[in-house]
CSV table of C-alpha atoms in Angstrom, one decimal:
chain,number,residue,atom,x,y,z
O,1,MET,CA,22.5,14.8,-15.5
O,2,SER,CA,23.5,11.3,-14.6
O,3,GLY,CA,22.9,13.0,-10.7
O,4,GLU,CA,19.0,13.7,-11.9
O,5,LEU,CA,18.0,10.7,-13.1
O,6,TRP,CA,17.0,10.2,-9.9
O,7,LYS,CA,14.1,12.9,-10.7
O,8,MET,CA,12.5,10.9,-14.3
O,9,THR,CA,9.7,8.8,-13.5
O,10,ALA,CA,9.6,5.1,-13.6
O,11,VAL,CA,8.0,5.3,-17.0
O,12,GLU,CA,10.5,8.0,-18.2
O,13,ALA,CA,13.4,4.9,-17.0
O,14,VAL,CA,12.3,2.3,-18.6
O,15,ALA,CA,11.4,4.5,-22.3
O,16,GLN,CA,15.3,5.4,-22.1
O,17,LEU,CA,15.7,1.6,-20.6
O,18,LYS,CA,14.7,0.5,-23.8
O,19,LYS,CA,15.8,2.6,-26.5
O,20,LYS,CA,19.5,1.7,-24.3
O,21,GLU,CA,19.1,6.3,-23.5
O,22,ILE,CA,20.6,5.0,-19.8
O,23,SER,CA,21.4,1.2,-18.3
O,24,PRO,CA,20.4,-0.7,-15.8
O,25,LEU,CA,23.8,-0.2,-13.3
O,26,GLU,CA,23.5,3.3,-15.0
O,27,LEU,CA,20.3,3.8,-12.5
O,28,VAL,CA,21.8,0.9,-9.5
O,29,GLU,CA,24.0,3.4,-9.0
O,30,ALA,CA,22.0,7.0,-9.3
O,31,SER,CA,18.9,4.8,-6.3
O,32,ALA,CA,22.7,3.9,-4.1
O,33,ARG,CA,24.3,7.9,-4.3
O,34,ARG,CA,19.9,8.6,-3.4
O,35,ILE,CA,19.6,6.0,-1.2
O,36,ALA,CA,22.7,7.4,0.9
O,37,GLU,CA,22.1,11.3,0.8
O,38,VAL,CA,18.7,10.5,2.1
O,39,GLU,CA,18.7,7.0,4.3
O,40,PRO,CA,19.7,9.2,7.5
O,41,SER,CA,17.5,10.8,7.5
O,42,VAL,CA,14.4,8.4,7.2
O,43,ASN,CA,15.2,4.8,7.0
O,44,ALA,CA,13.1,3.6,5.5
O,45,MET,CA,14.7,0.7,3.7
O,46,PRO,CA,17.7,-0.1,6.5
O,47,THR,CA,18.4,-3.9,4.4
O,48,LEU,CA,20.3,-2.9,1.1
O,49,CYS,CA,21.7,-5.4,-1.2
O,50,LEU,CA,24.3,-3.5,-4.6
O,51,GLU,CA,26.3,-6.1,-5.3
O,52,ARG,CA,23.0,-8.3,-5.9
O,53,ALA,CA,21.9,-5.0,-8.3
O,54,ARG,CA,25.1,-4.8,-9.2
O,55,ASP,CA,25.4,-8.3,-10.5
O,56,HIS,CA,21.3,-8.3,-12.1
O,57,ALA,CA,21.2,-4.9,-13.8
O,58,LYS,CA,24.9,-6.6,-15.5
O,59,ARG,CA,22.7,-9.9,-16.5
O,60,ILE,CA,20.6,-7.3,-17.7
O,61,MET,CA,22.6,-5.6,-19.6
O,62,ALA,CA,24.0,-8.9,-21.3
O,63,GLY,CA,20.7,-9.9,-22.9
O,64,GLY,CA,20.3,-13.0,-23.2
O,65,ALA,CA,17.8,-15.6,-20.7
O,66,ALA,CA,17.9,-12.2,-17.6
O,67,CYS,CA,16.2,-10.1,-21.5
O,68,GLU,CA,13.3,-13.0,-21.7
O,69,ALA,CA,10.4,-10.9,-20.5
O,70,ALA,CA,11.1,-7.9,-22.4
O,71,GLY,CA,8.2,-8.5,-25.1
O,72,GLU,CA,5.6,-8.5,-21.8
O,73,ALA,CA,3.5,-5.8,-20.8
O,74,GLY,CA,5.4,-4.3,-16.8
O,75,TRP,CA,9.0,-5.1,-18.4
O,76,LEU,CA,10.3,-3.0,-16.6
O,77,ALA,CA,14.5,-3.2,-18.3
O,78,GLY,CA,16.7,-2.8,-15.0
O,79,LEU,CA,14.4,-0.8,-13.2
O,80,PRO,CA,15.5,0.0,-8.8
O,81,VAL,CA,12.4,-0.4,-7.0
O,82,SER,CA,12.1,-1.9,-3.1
O,83,ILE,CA,11.1,-4.6,-2.2
O,84,LYS,CA,8.8,-4.4,1.4
O,85,ASP,CA,10.6,-6.8,4.5
O,86,LEU,CA,7.7,-9.2,5.1
O,87,THR,CA,9.0,-10.3,1.5
O,88,ASP,CA,11.4,-13.3,1.3
O,89,VAL,CA,14.4,-12.0,-1.3
O,90,ALA,CA,17.3,-14.9,-2.3
O,91,GLY,CA,20.5,-14.3,-0.1
O,92,VAL,CA,19.2,-10.7,1.4
O,93,ARG,CA,18.3,-10.4,5.5
O,94,THR,CA,14.6,-10.3,5.4
O,95,THR,CA,13.2,-9.8,9.0
O,96,TYR,CA,10.0,-9.6,8.5
O,97,GLY,CA,10.1,-6.6,11.0
O,98,SER,CA,10.8,-9.1,14.5
O,99,PRO,CA,13.2,-9.9,16.4
O,100,ILE,CA,12.9,-13.5,16.3
O,101,PHE,CA,13.6,-13.1,13.5
O,102,ALA,CA,16.1,-10.1,13.0
O,103,ASP,CA,19.0,-12.3,11.7
O,104,HIS,CA,16.7,-14.4,9.2
O,105,VAL,CA,18.0,-15.1,5.0
O,106,PRO,CA,16.9,-17.0,3.4
O,107,SER,CA,18.0,-19.5,0.2
O,108,LYS,CA,14.7,-18.5,-1.9
O,109,SER,CA,12.4,-15.6,-3.2
O,110,ASN,CA,9.6,-14.7,-3.0
O,111,PRO,CA,7.4,-16.3,-6.0
O,112,LEU,CA,6.6,-12.0,-6.1
O,113,VAL,CA,9.9,-11.4,-5.8
O,114,GLU,CA,10.8,-14.1,-8.7
O,115,ARG,CA,8.1,-12.4,-10.9
O,116,ILE,CA,9.7,-8.3,-10.7
O,117,GLU,CA,13.2,-9.9,-11.3
O,118,ARG,CA,11.8,-11.8,-14.0
O,119,LYS,CA,10.0,-8.7,-15.9
O,120,GLY,CA,13.6,-6.4,-14.4
O,121,GLY,CA,13.6,-5.2,-12.1
O,122,VAL,CA,16.3,-4.9,-9.5
O,123,VAL,CA,16.0,-4.5,-6.0
O,124,MET,CA,18.1,-3.1,-4.1
O,125,GLY,CA,17.2,-3.3,-1.2
O,126,LYS,CA,14.2,-3.8,2.0
O,127,SER,CA,11.8,-1.6,2.6
O,128,ASN,CA,10.5,-1.1,6.9
O,129,THR,CA,7.1,-2.4,7.6
O,130,PRO,CA,6.6,-2.5,11.7
O,131,GLU,CA,6.5,-5.7,13.2
O,132,PHE,CA,5.1,-8.6,11.3
O,133,GLY,CA,3.2,-5.3,9.3
O,134,ALA,CA,0.5,-4.9,11.8
O,135,GLY,CA,0.7,-1.9,12.6
O,136,GLY,CA,-0.5,2.0,11.4
O,137,SER,CA,2.9,3.2,11.8
O,138,THR,CA,6.0,1.8,11.0
O,139,PHE,CA,8.6,1.1,13.6
O,140,ASN,CA,10.6,-2.3,14.8
O,141,GLU,CA,12.7,-4.0,17.4
O,142,VAL,CA,14.8,-4.3,15.0
O,143,PHE,CA,15.4,-1.9,12.7
O,144,GLY,CA,13.4,1.2,14.1
O,145,ARG,CA,10.9,4.5,13.5
O,146,THR,CA,10.7,5.5,9.5
O,147,ARG,CA,10.1,9.2,9.0
O,148,ASN,CA,7.6,11.1,7.1
O,149,PRO,CA,9.5,12.8,4.3
O,150,TRP,CA,7.4,15.8,5.0
O,151,ASN,CA,8.3,16.7,8.6
O,152,THR,CA,10.4,14.1,10.0
O,153,SER,CA,8.7,14.1,12.9
O,154,LEU,CA,6.4,12.5,11.6
O,155,THR,CA,4.8,9.1,11.2
O,156,CYS,CA,4.0,8.0,6.9
O,157,GLY,CA,2.2,5.7,8.1
O,158,GLY,CA,1.7,1.8,7.9
O,159,SER,CA,3.3,-1.0,6.9
O,160,THR,CA,4.5,0.0,4.3
O,161,GLY,CA,5.9,2.9,5.2
O,162,GLY,CA,9.2,2.3,4.0
O,163,GLY,CA,7.8,1.6,0.6
O,164,SER,CA,5.9,5.2,0.1
O,165,VAL,CA,9.6,6.4,1.9
O,166,SER,CA,11.6,5.8,-0.8
O,167,VAL,CA,9.2,6.3,-3.9
O,168,ALA,CA,8.7,9.6,-2.4
O,169,THR,CA,12.5,10.3,-1.8
O,170,GLY,CA,13.7,8.8,-4.8
O,171,GLU,CA,15.2,6.2,-3.7
O,172,VAL,CA,14.3,3.7,-6.0
O,173,TRP,CA,11.3,3.8,-8.9
O,174,LEU,CA,8.6,2.0,-7.4
O,175,ALA,CA,8.2,0.5,-5.1
O,176,HIS,CA,6.3,-3.4,-3.6
O,177,GLY,CA,4.8,-3.5,-0.6
O,178,SER,CA,0.5,-5.0,0.9
O,179,ASP,CA,-2.7,-4.5,2.5
O,180,HIS,CA,-4.9,-5.0,4.2
O,181,GLY,CA,-6.3,-2.9,6.4
O,182,GLY,CA,-4.9,-0.1,4.5
O,183,SER,CA,-1.1,-1.1,4.4
O,184,LEU,CA,-0.6,0.8,1.2
O,185,ARG,CA,-2.8,3.4,1.7
O,186,ARG,CA,-3.1,5.4,4.3
O,187,PRO,CA,1.2,5.6,3.2
O,188,GLY,CA,0.8,6.9,0.0
O,189,THR,CA,-1.9,9.6,1.9
O,190,TYR,CA,0.8,10.6,4.7
O,191,CYS,CA,3.9,11.0,1.8
O,192,SER,CA,1.7,12.6,-0.8
O,193,THR,CA,2.5,9.7,-2.9
O,194,VAL,CA,-0.1,6.0,-5.2
O,195,GLY,CA,-0.6,3.5,-3.2
O,196,ILE,CA,-3.2,0.5,-5.1
O,197,ARG,CA,-4.9,-2.6,-3.2
O,198,PRO,CA,-6.0,-4.3,-5.7
O,199,SER,CA,-8.5,-7.7,-5.9
O,200,ALA,CA,-7.4,-10.6,-4.5
O,201,GLY,CA,-6.5,-12.9,-6.4
O,202,ARG,CA,-4.9,-10.1,-9.1
O,203,VAL,CA,-1.0,-10.2,-8.1
O,204,THR,CA,-0.1,-13.3,-6.3
O,205,ARG,CA,0.8,-13.2,-2.3
O,206,GLY,CA,2.7,-16.3,-3.7
O,207,THR,CA,3.3,-17.8,0.0
O,208,SER,CA,0.3,-17.5,2.2
O,209,ASN,CA,-1.3,-20.0,4.9
O,210,ASN,CA,-4.9,-18.3,4.2
O,211,LEU,CA,-4.9,-20.1,1.2
O,212,TYR,CA,-7.9,-18.5,0.2
O,213,SER,CA,-8.3,-14.9,2.6
O,214,PRO,CA,-9.1,-12.3,0.7
O,215,GLN,CA,-8.0,-9.7,3.4
O,216,SER,CA,-4.2,-9.6,2.4
O,217,VAL,CA,-3.1,-8.1,-1.1
O,218,GLN,CA,0.2,-7.7,-2.1
O,219,GLY,CA,0.1,-4.9,-4.9
O,220,PRO,CA,2.4,-1.5,-5.9
O,221,MET,CA,3.8,1.9,-4.8
O,222,ALA,CA,5.0,5.1,-7.2
O,223,ARG,CA,4.7,8.2,-7.0
O,224,ASN,CA,2.1,9.1,-10.4
O,225,ILE,CA,-0.4,7.1,-11.9
O,226,PRO,CA,1.1,6.1,-15.3
O,227,ASP,CA,3.8,4.7,-12.6
O,228,LEU,CA,1.5,2.9,-10.2
O,229,ALA,CA,-0.1,1.0,-14.0
O,230,LEU,CA,3.1,-0.2,-15.0
O,231,PHE,CA,4.1,-2.1,-11.5
O,232,LEU,CA,1.2,-4.0,-11.2
O,233,ASP,CA,1.4,-4.6,-15.2
O,234,THR,CA,4.7,-6.3,-13.8
O,235,MET,CA,2.6,-8.1,-9.9
O,236,ALA,CA,-0.5,-9.0,-12.0
O,237,GLY,CA,-1.2,-12.4,-13.3
O,238,PHE,CA,-2.2,-17.4,-13.0
O,239,CYS,CA,0.8,-17.6,-9.8
O,240,PRO,CA,0.6,-21.6,-9.2
O,241,HIS,CA,1.7,-20.9,-5.5
O,242,ASP,CA,-1.0,-18.8,-4.8
O,243,ALA,CA,-4.8,-20.5,-5.9
O,244,MET,CA,-6.3,-17.4,-5.9
O,245,THR,CA,-4.1,-16.2,-8.8
O,246,PHE,CA,-5.3,-15.5,-12.1
O,247,ASP,CA,-4.8,-14.3,-15.7
O,248,ALA,CA,-3.5,-11.0,-15.9
O,249,PRO,CA,-6.0,-9.0,-18.1
O,250,ALA,CA,-5.4,-8.8,-22.7
O,251,VAL,CA,-5.0,-5.0,-22.5
O,252,SER,CA,-2.1,-3.7,-20.2
O,253,PHE,CA,-2.9,-1.3,-16.9
O,254,SER,CA,-0.3,1.0,-18.7
O,255,ALA,CA,-3.3,1.4,-21.5
O,256,ALA,CA,-5.9,1.3,-20.5
O,257,VAL,CA,-4.4,4.1,-18.6
O,258,ALA,CA,-3.1,5.7,-21.7
O,259,ASN,CA,-6.4,6.6,-23.2
O,260,PRO,CA,-8.1,6.8,-20.0
O,261,VAL,CA,-12.0,7.0,-20.1
O,262,ALA,CA,-13.9,9.0,-17.2
O,263,PRO,CA,-15.9,7.1,-15.1
O,264,LYS,CA,-20.5,8.9,-15.8
O,265,ARG,CA,-21.1,8.7,-12.0
O,266,VAL,CA,-19.0,9.0,-8.7
O,267,ALA,CA,-20.2,8.7,-5.4
O,268,TRP,CA,-18.8,10.8,-2.4
O,269,THR,CA,-18.7,9.3,1.7
O,270,ALA,CA,-17.1,11.5,3.9
O,271,ASP,CA,-17.8,9.6,6.8
O,272,PHE,CA,-19.6,6.7,5.3
O,273,GLY,CA,-23.1,8.0,6.6
O,274,GLY,CA,-21.2,9.4,9.7
O,275,ARG,CA,-20.3,6.2,11.3
O,276,PHE,CA,-16.4,6.9,11.3
O,277,GLU,CA,-15.0,9.8,12.7
O,278,LEU,CA,-12.7,11.9,10.9
O,279,ASP,CA,-10.5,15.2,11.3
O,280,ARG,CA,-12.0,18.9,10.4
O,281,ASP,CA,-9.4,19.9,8.8
O,282,VAL,CA,-9.5,16.5,6.6
O,283,ARG,CA,-13.3,16.6,6.2
O,284,GLU,CA,-13.4,20.2,4.2
O,285,ILE,CA,-10.4,18.7,1.6
O,286,CYS,CA,-11.6,15.9,0.9
O,287,THR,CA,-15.0,17.5,-0.4
O,288,SER,CA,-13.6,20.3,-1.3
O,289,MET,CA,-11.8,18.2,-3.7
O,290,ALA,CA,-12.9,15.2,-4.3
O,291,ARG,CA,-16.4,18.2,-6.2
O,292,ARG,CA,-13.2,17.9,-8.8
O,293,PHE,CA,-14.2,15.3,-10.8
O,294,GLU,CA,-17.1,17.7,-12.1
O,295,GLU,CA,-14.5,19.4,-13.6
O,296,LEU,CA,-13.5,15.6,-15.4
O,297,GLY,CA,-17.6,15.3,-16.5
O,298,CYS,CA,-18.5,13.3,-14.1
O,299,ILE,CA,-22.0,12.9,-12.7
O,300,VAL,CA,-20.5,13.9,-8.2
O,301,GLU,CA,-23.3,12.6,-4.9
O,302,GLU,CA,-23.2,12.4,-1.7
O,303,ALA,CA,-24.0,8.9,-1.3
O,304,THR,CA,-22.8,5.7,0.5
O,305,PRO,CA,-23.1,1.6,0.8
O,306,ASP,CA,-25.5,0.0,3.6
O,307,PHE,CA,-21.9,-0.7,5.4
O,308,GLY,CA,-23.8,-2.3,7.7
O,309,PRO,CA,-21.6,-3.8,11.4
O,310,VAL,CA,-18.6,-3.6,9.1
O,311,ASP,CA,-15.5,-2.7,12.1
O,312,GLU,CA,-16.8,-6.0,13.6
O,313,VAL,CA,-16.9,-8.0,10.1
O,314,PHE,CA,-13.9,-6.9,9.8
O,315,MET,CA,-11.9,-7.8,13.5
O,316,ALA,CA,-13.8,-10.4,13.4
O,317,LEU,CA,-11.7,-12.2,10.3
O,318,ARG,CA,-8.9,-10.0,11.0
O,319,SER,CA,-7.9,-11.7,14.4
O,320,GLN,CA,-9.1,-15.1,12.6
O,321,GLN,CA,-6.2,-14.0,10.4
O,322,PHE,CA,-3.7,-13.7,12.9
O,323,VAL,CA,-4.9,-17.5,14.7
O,324,VAL,CA,-3.4,-19.8,11.5
O,325,ASP,CA,-0.7,-16.1,11.0
O,326,ARG,CA,0.7,-16.2,14.1
O,327,GLU,CA,-1.1,-19.4,17.2
O,328,LEU,CA,3.1,-21.3,16.3
O,329,GLN,CA,5.2,-17.8,16.7
O,330,LEU,CA,2.7,-16.9,20.5
O,331,GLU,CA,3.9,-20.1,21.4
O,332,GLN,CA,8.1,-20.1,20.9
O,333,HIS,CA,8.7,-16.5,20.8
O,334,ARG,CA,5.3,-15.2,23.4
O,335,ASP,CA,8.3,-13.0,24.8
O,336,LYS,CA,9.6,-11.4,20.8
O,337,ILE,CA,6.7,-11.4,19.9
O,338,LYS,CA,5.1,-7.0,20.3
O,339,PRO,CA,1.2,-6.6,22.2
O,340,ASP,CA,-0.4,-4.6,19.2
O,341,ILE,CA,0.0,-8.6,17.8
O,342,ILE,CA,-0.6,-10.2,20.7
O,343,TRP,CA,-4.1,-8.7,21.1
O,344,ASN,CA,-5.0,-8.6,17.9
O,345,THR,CA,-4.5,-12.5,17.9
O,346,GLU,CA,-6.1,-13.7,21.7
O,347,LEU,CA,-8.7,-12.4,19.9
O,348,GLY,CA,-9.2,-14.5,17.1
O,349,PHE,CA,-8.1,-17.1,20.5
O,350,LYS,CA,-11.4,-16.2,22.0
O,351,GLN,CA,-14.0,-15.7,19.5
O,352,THR,CA,-16.5,-19.2,18.4
O,353,THR,CA,-17.2,-20.5,15.0
O,354,ARG,CA,-21.0,-19.1,15.1
O,355,GLN,CA,-19.2,-15.4,15.6
O,356,LEU,CA,-17.1,-16.3,12.2
O,357,ALA,CA,-19.8,-17.9,11.3
O,358,TRP,CA,-21.4,-14.2,11.5
O,359,ALA,CA,-18.9,-12.7,10.4
O,360,GLU,CA,-18.9,-14.5,7.2
O,361,ARG,CA,-22.3,-13.9,6.3
O,362,GLU,CA,-22.7,-10.2,6.6
O,363,ARG,CA,-19.6,-10.1,5.0
O,364,ALA,CA,-21.7,-11.9,1.5
O,365,ALA,CA,-24.4,-10.0,2.2
O,366,LEU,CA,-22.1,-6.0,2.0
O,367,TYR,CA,-20.7,-7.4,-0.9
O,368,ARG,CA,-24.4,-8.1,-2.8
O,369,ARG,CA,-25.6,-4.7,-1.4
O,370,MET,CA,-22.2,-3.6,-3.4
O,371,VAL,CA,-23.4,-5.4,-5.9
O,372,GLU,CA,-26.0,-2.9,-5.9
O,373,PHE,CA,-24.2,0.0,-5.8
O,374,TRP,CA,-21.9,-0.4,-8.3
O,375,GLN,CA,-25.3,-0.9,-10.4
O,376,LYS,CA,-25.7,3.0,-9.8
O,377,TYR,CA,-22.1,4.4,-9.4
O,378,ASP,CA,-19.3,4.1,-11.3
O,379,LEU,CA,-16.8,4.7,-8.1
O,380,LEU,CA,-16.8,5.7,-4.7
O,381,VAL,CA,-14.3,8.3,-3.1
O,382,THR,CA,-13.0,8.5,0.4
O,383,PRO,CA,-10.8,10.0,1.9
O,384,SER,CA,-8.0,8.3,2.2
O,385,ALA,CA,-7.0,8.8,6.5
O,386,PRO,CA,-9.3,10.5,9.2
O,387,THR,CA,-6.2,12.1,10.2
O,388,ALA,CA,-3.1,13.6,8.4
O,389,ALA,CA,0.4,12.8,9.5
O,390,PHE,CA,0.9,11.7,13.1
O,391,ASP,CA,4.2,12.3,15.3
O,392,VAL,CA,6.0,8.9,14.5
O,393,ASN,CA,7.0,8.2,18.8
O,394,LEU,CA,3.3,7.0,18.5
O,395,ARG,CA,1.4,4.0,17.5
O,396,ALA,CA,-1.6,5.5,15.5
O,397,PRO,CA,-3.3,9.3,16.0
O,398,PRO,CA,-3.7,10.2,19.9
O,399,THR,CA,-7.5,11.0,18.8
O,400,ILE,CA,-10.3,11.7,15.6
O,401,ASN,CA,-11.1,14.3,15.7
O,402,GLY,CA,-10.8,14.8,19.4
O,403,LYS,CA,-12.5,11.2,20.4
O,404,LYS,CA,-10.0,8.7,21.6
O,405,LEU,CA,-9.0,5.4,19.5
O,406,ASP,CA,-10.0,1.9,21.1
O,407,ASN,CA,-7.1,0.5,19.9
O,408,TYR,CA,-4.5,0.4,17.1
O,409,MET,CA,-7.6,-0.2,14.1
O,410,SER,CA,-9.7,2.1,14.2
O,411,GLY,CA,-7.6,4.5,12.9
O,412,SER,CA,-7.8,2.8,9.9
O,413,THR,CA,-11.2,2.2,9.7
O,414,LEU,CA,-12.0,4.6,6.5
O,415,ASN,CA,-9.9,1.9,4.1
O,416,SER,CA,-10.3,-1.3,6.3
O,417,ALA,CA,-14.0,-1.4,5.9
O,418,ILE,CA,-13.1,-1.1,1.9
O,419,THR,CA,-10.9,-4.6,2.8
O,420,VAL,CA,-13.8,-6.0,3.5
O,421,THR,CA,-16.2,-5.2,0.5
O,422,GLY,CA,-13.0,-7.7,-2.1
O,423,SER,CA,-13.0,-4.1,-4.5
O,424,PRO,CA,-10.1,-2.3,-5.9
O,425,ALA,CA,-9.0,1.3,-4.3
O,426,VAL,CA,-6.3,3.5,-4.5
O,427,ALA,CA,-5.0,6.1,-2.9
O,428,VAL,CA,-3.9,9.6,-4.3
O,429,PRO,CA,-2.7,12.6,-3.1
O,430,CYS,CA,-5.6,15.9,-2.9
O,431,GLY,CA,-3.9,18.4,-1.3
O,432,PHE,CA,-2.3,19.6,2.0
O,433,ASP,CA,-3.5,20.6,5.4
O,434,PRO,CA,-2.2,24.1,7.3
O,435,TYR,CA,0.4,22.0,9.0
O,436,GLY,CA,1.6,21.3,5.7
O,437,ARG,CA,0.8,17.8,5.8
O,438,PRO,CA,-0.4,15.7,3.1
O,439,VAL,CA,-4.0,15.1,2.6
O,440,GLY,CA,-5.8,12.1,0.1
O,441,LEU,CA,-8.9,10.8,-1.0
O,442,GLN,CA,-9.6,6.9,-1.5
O,443,LEU,CA,-10.5,5.7,-4.6
O,444,VAL,CA,-12.7,2.5,-5.3
O,445,GLY,CA,-13.2,0.9,-8.0
O,446,LYS,CA,-16.0,-2.5,-8.8
O,447,PRO,CA,-14.8,-5.7,-8.0
O,448,ARG,CA,-11.5,-6.5,-10.5
O,449,GLY,CA,-12.1,-3.2,-12.3
O,450,GLU,CA,-8.4,-1.8,-11.9
O,451,ALA,CA,-7.9,-1.1,-15.0
O,452,ALA,CA,-11.3,1.6,-14.1
O,453,LEU,CA,-10.1,2.4,-11.3
O,454,LEU,CA,-6.2,4.2,-12.6
O,455,GLN,CA,-8.4,5.8,-15.5
O,456,ALA,CA,-9.9,7.5,-13.5
O,457,ALA,CA,-6.8,7.4,-11.1
O,458,SER,CA,-5.1,9.2,-14.1
O,459,MET,CA,-7.0,11.8,-14.5
O,460,TYR,CA,-7.9,13.2,-11.4
O,461,GLU,CA,-4.0,13.1,-10.7
O,462,SER,CA,-3.7,15.6,-13.7
O,463,LEU,CA,-6.7,17.7,-12.5
O,464,VAL,CA,-5.2,18.5,-9.5
O,465,GLY,CA,-0.8,18.7,-10.6
O,466,LEU,CA,0.5,17.6,-7.1
O,467,SER,CA,2.1,14.3,-8.3
O,468,LYS,CA,4.9,16.9,-9.5
O,469,LEU,CA,6.1,17.6,-6.2
O,470,LEU,CA,7.6,14.6,-6.5
O,471,PRO,CA,10.9,13.8,-5.5
O,472,ILE,CA,10.8,15.7,-2.8
O,473,ASP,CA,13.9,16.1,0.1
O,474,PRO,CA,13.4,15.6,3.6
O,475,LYS,CA,12.7,18.1,6.0
O,476,PRO,CA,13.3,17.9,9.5
O,477,GLY,CA,9.9,19.7,11.8
O,478,THR,CA,7.9,20.0,14.4
O,479,VAL,CA,5.1,17.8,15.0
O,480,PRO,CA,1.2,20.1,14.9
O,481,PRO,CA,-0.8,20.3,18.1
O,482,SER,CA,-3.4,17.2,16.6
O,483,ALA,CA,-1.0,14.7,15.8
């Protein structure tokens, strides 16, 4: 059994940890063995901290202060997890995927990491990410490329690509990540895992210079929805370091998922009213699989909110955030920053105050239209990515439905449009294309409505049964003609 521990779900493993049927140290060793087995094929966790993890596991086993959060929602009891390499872990090399910080070792952990560890999560290492998290494919000049375990010739998506692969392959049970334009959703889709972009403020960012911007959030990835709900319970709650945070719900997300209620009215849109391009296979699979909500007793209607000029709004707001985050680094280290980041930051430099004011007004108008939309519908369902996974050597899919992309963010428009609405969204697997590449749906809920969203996702997941395919052994393969 010790050699098969990595195949358990997080919920199963935590249940056994609580009963002391297995120990945190046993799981750390099982995780370490699995990492050694698959890491050469996927490069998901290039930085490990195994001795630190063993020491933390021993402290949890000893009880005392290390177990003070044992009675709280989201208690992990010694479960191994991965932390995205954008987020500081004390004493562990943290590069942000940038050559500028290739040798950076922080002395203090991000407050979110402190929360995860206080609640019994054992950090095994850092998961790979694009440089500063900017990109729809996970690669950087420090650690190289992370590969999709379903076909190692393909990308795992970005920017929480390393996190998605780390849970898909059983290296760890849960993965921490972040999301701006789809970074918890597209990697989930490409690797057939699940990832949720929570409402802004649900999970602390720990520290952020974009203090009051709702664009970038932190959140969990997992192998299935109950595991995802467990890790969201671990993360959720007020944090004095992040002014946007608020208290965790009185009823845990795990409890909500354990007693799910199906949504009554579901809106389905393949392309947001003809706004976005989709590859034909993705459109056909998602259209068919979205209708399966009817098997849960839901009314499914083809409908979409009016998104207005959402692409332009998103890029205006994103570029301004890049100015806040990257202006000083660009002044000092321009030669060490990749062109995509320079381009995105310089877009922000060129914006006028009137353009930013317009973007803010349009965001507010979209939010008000969404309020009206949520009066009629309980759930919005869309494809979670416009294409299946593409060549691991590319920054973005070469085309979508035969049309070339304007820029590297054009492959994330299905996700970035939802970011602007302020609604939480979760990616769930829904099938495979003719080349065996995973395809997923994006389920969108009401603001701060993560409980109902996860309930719907859980019921859908049980209906289609795809979560039972994980974890998997990495498989070599060729790049399909369309990728």
